[in-house]
Amino acid sequence: MVTRQRGRPRSFDRLTALEQATMAFWEHGYETTSVADLTRVMGISAPSLYSAFGDKRTLFEEVVEAYAGSYGSYGDRAFTEEPTARGAIGRLLRESAELFTESGHPRGCLMISAAVNCSTPEVEEALRARREANLTSFEARIRRDVEAGELAPGTDARALARFSGAVLQGMSQQARDGATREDLAAVAEWAMRSWPAAAPGEGQGEGQGMTPAAAPEKAPETPAGRGA
């Protein structure tokens, strides 16, 4: 006996459609991206969208997960591969200068820009929770380095973590405003110059133990890091 298949087979590639939705949310944010916008860029009907992804919010949740595992995965790699907080956060900022400005996708960070003017509490809170989790990771790594003597005793781990997060968020917005990779790479270098040294009188090389007031008047012409 032949069993008839229920429903119609999908006529679109789900991963491609998800990538197209990612681009839409990344460019326009959650609130101003409508279901009509999504079906247009994804090339599918509204019933197909609901069948494959659920509603707009559940689609966005999947987009965020996909973004974290692809475009945003460089942050996890930096914290996994770099032995110190200085190395991990410095690498994160330098590589952000590249991601936030490279061609082929919208500028800035989806998890930062998609939350702008968002009036849906569940979405706003979910994105805030992700950003706060990042700050918690920054702070934990900084505290560990203080305990290990990599950073000076008395370093305010919470303030340094929030400073680093503020730089990252500012870089995302500046990228959307038209800042170049070179502009943002210089911001990353200046940010890392404000980090405390491992101990008084030690680690005073480039990028260590310098405050903004003590830094050279001219920013480095060739920022360090990948692609410099």
Coordinates of C-alpha atoms in Angstrom, one line a residue:
M1 CA 0.0 0.0 0.0
V2 CA 1.3 3.4 -0.9
T3 CA 1.3 6.0 1.8
R4 CA 0.6 9.5 0.6
Q5 CA 3.1 12.1 2.0
R6 CA 1.4 14.7 4.2
G7 CA 1.9 18.4 3.3
R8 CA 3.9 19.9 0.5
P9 CA 7.7 19.6 0.4
R10 CA 9.6 22.8 0.9
S11 CA 10.4 24.6 -2.3
F12 CA 13.3 26.7 -0.8
D13 CA 16.6 26.2 0.9
R14 CA 16.1 26.8 4.6
L15 CA 19.8 27.8 5.3
T16 CA 19.8 30.3 2.5
A17 CA 16.5 31.7 3.7
L18 CA 17.9 32.0 7.2
E19 CA 21.0 33.8 5.9
Q20 CA 18.7 36.3 4.1
A21 CA 16.7 36.9 7.2
T22 CA 20.0 37.5 9.1
M23 CA 21.0 40.2 6.6
A24 CA 17.6 41.9 6.9
F25 CA 17.6 42.0 10.8
W26 CA 21.3 43.0 10.8
E27 CA 20.6 45.9 8.4
H28 CA 17.3 47.2 9.8
G29 CA 17.0 45.9 13.3
Y30 CA 14.3 43.7 14.8
E31 CA 11.5 46.3 15.3
T32 CA 11.5 47.8 11.8
T33 CA 11.9 44.6 9.9
S34 CA 8.4 43.4 9.1
V35 CA 7.1 40.0 8.1
A36 CA 6.5 41.4 4.6
D37 CA 10.2 42.5 4.5
L38 CA 11.3 39.1 5.5
T39 CA 9.2 37.2 3.0
R40 CA 10.4 39.5 0.3
V41 CA 14.1 39.1 1.0
M42 CA 13.8 35.4 1.8
G43 CA 11.7 34.8 -1.4
I44 CA 9.0 32.8 0.4
S45 CA 5.4 33.3 1.3
A46 CA 4.2 34.1 4.8
P47 CA 2.7 30.7 5.4
S48 CA 6.0 29.1 4.4
L49 CA 7.9 31.4 6.8
Y50 CA 5.5 30.5 9.7
S51 CA 5.7 26.8 8.8
A52 CA 9.5 26.7 8.6
F53 CA 10.5 29.2 11.3
G54 CA 7.5 30.1 13.4
D55 CA 6.7 33.7 13.9
K56 CA 8.9 36.7 13.5
R57 CA 10.3 36.5 17.1
T58 CA 11.2 32.8 16.9
L59 CA 12.8 33.4 13.5
F60 CA 14.9 36.2 15.1
E61 CA 15.9 34.0 17.9
E62 CA 17.2 31.4 15.4
V63 CA 19.0 34.2 13.5
V64 CA 20.8 35.3 16.6
E65 CA 21.9 31.8 17.3
A66 CA 23.2 31.4 13.8
Y67 CA 24.9 34.7 13.9
A68 CA 26.7 33.8 17.2
G69 CA 27.9 30.6 15.7
S70 CA 29.1 32.2 12.4
Y71 CA 29.8 35.9 12.1
G72 CA 30.1 36.3 15.9
S73 CA 32.2 33.3 16.6
Y74 CA 35.5 35.1 16.5
G75 CA 34.9 36.4 20.0
D76 CA 34.7 32.9 21.5
R77 CA 37.8 31.9 19.6
A78 CA 39.7 34.9 21.0
F79 CA 38.8 33.9 24.5
T80 CA 39.6 30.3 23.9
E81 CA 42.9 30.8 22.2
E82 CA 44.4 33.8 23.9
P83 CA 46.1 33.1 27.3
T84 CA 45.3 36.5 28.9
A85 CA 42.4 38.9 29.2
R86 CA 44.6 41.6 27.5
G87 CA 45.3 39.3 24.6
A88 CA 41.7 38.1 24.3
I89 CA 40.0 41.5 24.5
G90 CA 42.6 43.1 22.4
R91 CA 42.1 40.5 19.7
L92 CA 38.3 40.8 20.0
L93 CA 38.5 44.6 19.4
R94 CA 40.9 44.3 16.5
E95 CA 38.9 41.6 14.8
S96 CA 35.7 43.6 15.4
A97 CA 37.2 46.4 13.4
E98 CA 37.4 44.0 10.5
L99 CA 34.0 42.3 10.9
F100 CA 32.1 45.6 11.5
T101 CA 33.4 47.2 8.3
E102 CA 34.0 44.3 5.8
S103 CA 31.9 44.1 2.6
G104 CA 29.3 41.4 2.0
H105 CA 27.1 42.1 5.0
P106 CA 25.7 45.0 7.0
R107 CA 28.0 47.1 9.2
G108 CA 28.4 46.8 12.9
C109 CA 27.2 44.0 15.2
L110 CA 23.8 42.5 14.8
M111 CA 23.4 41.9 18.5
I112 CA 24.1 45.5 19.2
S113 CA 22.3 47.3 16.3
A114 CA 19.2 45.0 16.2
A115 CA 18.2 46.1 19.7
V116 CA 18.1 49.8 18.9
N117 CA 14.6 51.2 19.3
C118 CA 13.3 47.8 20.1
S119 CA 10.0 47.9 21.9
T120 CA 9.4 44.1 22.2
P121 CA 10.4 43.3 25.8
E122 CA 11.3 39.7 25.2
V123 CA 13.7 40.5 22.3
E124 CA 15.2 43.5 24.1
E125 CA 15.8 41.4 27.2
A126 CA 17.3 38.5 25.3
L127 CA 19.8 40.7 23.5
R128 CA 20.6 42.5 26.7
A129 CA 21.2 39.2 28.5
R130 CA 23.7 38.2 25.8
R131 CA 25.6 41.4 26.1
E132 CA 25.7 41.2 29.9
A133 CA 26.9 37.6 29.6
N134 CA 29.8 38.9 27.5
L135 CA 30.6 41.5 30.1
T136 CA 30.6 38.8 32.8
S137 CA 33.0 36.8 30.7
F138 CA 35.3 39.8 30.3
E139 CA 35.2 40.5 34.1
A140 CA 35.9 36.9 35.0
R141 CA 38.9 36.7 32.7
I142 CA 40.3 40.0 34.0
R143 CA 39.8 38.9 37.7
R144 CA 41.7 35.7 36.8
D145 CA 44.6 37.7 35.4
V146 CA 44.7 39.9 38.4
E147 CA 45.0 36.9 40.7
A148 CA 47.7 35.5 38.4
G149 CA 49.7 38.7 38.4
E150 CA 49.1 39.4 34.7
L151 CA 47.4 42.6 35.7
A152 CA 48.2 45.0 38.5
P153 CA 46.8 44.3 42.0
G154 CA 43.8 46.6 42.6
T155 CA 42.7 46.6 39.0
D156 CA 38.9 47.2 38.9
A157 CA 37.9 44.2 36.9
R158 CA 34.2 45.3 36.6
A159 CA 35.1 48.8 35.4
L160 CA 37.7 47.5 33.0
A161 CA 35.2 44.9 31.6
R162 CA 32.5 47.6 31.1
F163 CA 35.0 49.9 29.5
S164 CA 35.9 47.2 27.0
G165 CA 32.2 46.5 26.3
A166 CA 31.6 50.2 25.8
V167 CA 34.4 50.5 23.3
L168 CA 33.0 47.4 21.4
Q169 CA 29.5 48.9 21.3
G170 CA 30.8 52.3 20.2
M171 CA 32.8 50.7 17.5
S172 CA 29.7 49.0 16.2
Q173 CA 27.8 52.3 16.0
Q174 CA 30.7 54.1 14.4
A175 CA 31.0 51.4 11.8
R176 CA 27.3 52.0 10.9
D177 CA 28.0 55.7 10.8
G178 CA 30.7 55.1 8.2
A179 CA 34.0 54.6 10.1
T180 CA 36.6 52.6 8.2
R181 CA 38.5 49.5 9.4
E182 CA 41.5 51.7 9.9
D183 CA 39.5 54.1 12.0
L184 CA 38.2 51.3 14.3
A185 CA 41.6 49.5 14.5
A186 CA 43.1 52.8 15.8
V187 CA 40.2 52.9 18.4
A188 CA 41.0 49.4 19.5
E189 CA 44.7 50.2 19.9
W190 CA 44.0 53.3 22.0
A191 CA 41.6 51.3 24.1
M192 CA 44.2 48.7 24.8
R193 CA 46.8 51.4 25.7
S194 CA 44.6 52.3 28.7
W195 CA 44.9 48.9 30.3
P196 CA 47.0 48.6 33.5
A197 CA 50.4 47.0 33.5
A198 CA 51.1 43.7 35.2
A199 CA 53.0 45.5 38.0
P200 CA 54.3 49.0 38.6
G201 CA 57.3 49.7 36.5
E202 CA 56.9 46.5 34.4
G203 CA 55.2 45.7 31.1
Q204 CA 55.6 49.3 29.9
G205 CA 55.9 48.3 26.3
E206 CA 53.6 49.2 23.5
G207 CA 49.9 48.8 24.6
Q208 CA 50.7 48.2 28.3
G209 CA 50.6 50.3 31.3
M210 CA 49.7 53.4 29.4
T211 CA 46.8 55.7 30.2
P212 CA 45.3 58.0 27.6
A213 CA 47.1 61.0 29.1
A214 CA 50.4 59.3 28.9
A215 CA 49.9 57.9 25.4
P216 CA 51.7 59.4 22.4
E217 CA 50.0 62.3 20.7
K218 CA 49.9 60.5 17.5
A219 CA 47.9 57.2 17.1
P220 CA 49.8 54.2 15.7
E221 CA 49.7 54.4 11.9
T222 CA 49.7 50.6 11.4
P223 CA 47.4 49.0 14.0
A224 CA 48.5 45.6 15.3
G225 CA 46.4 42.5 14.9
R226 CA 45.2 40.4 12.0
G227 CA 45.0 42.1 8.6
A228 CA 47.1 45.1 9.8

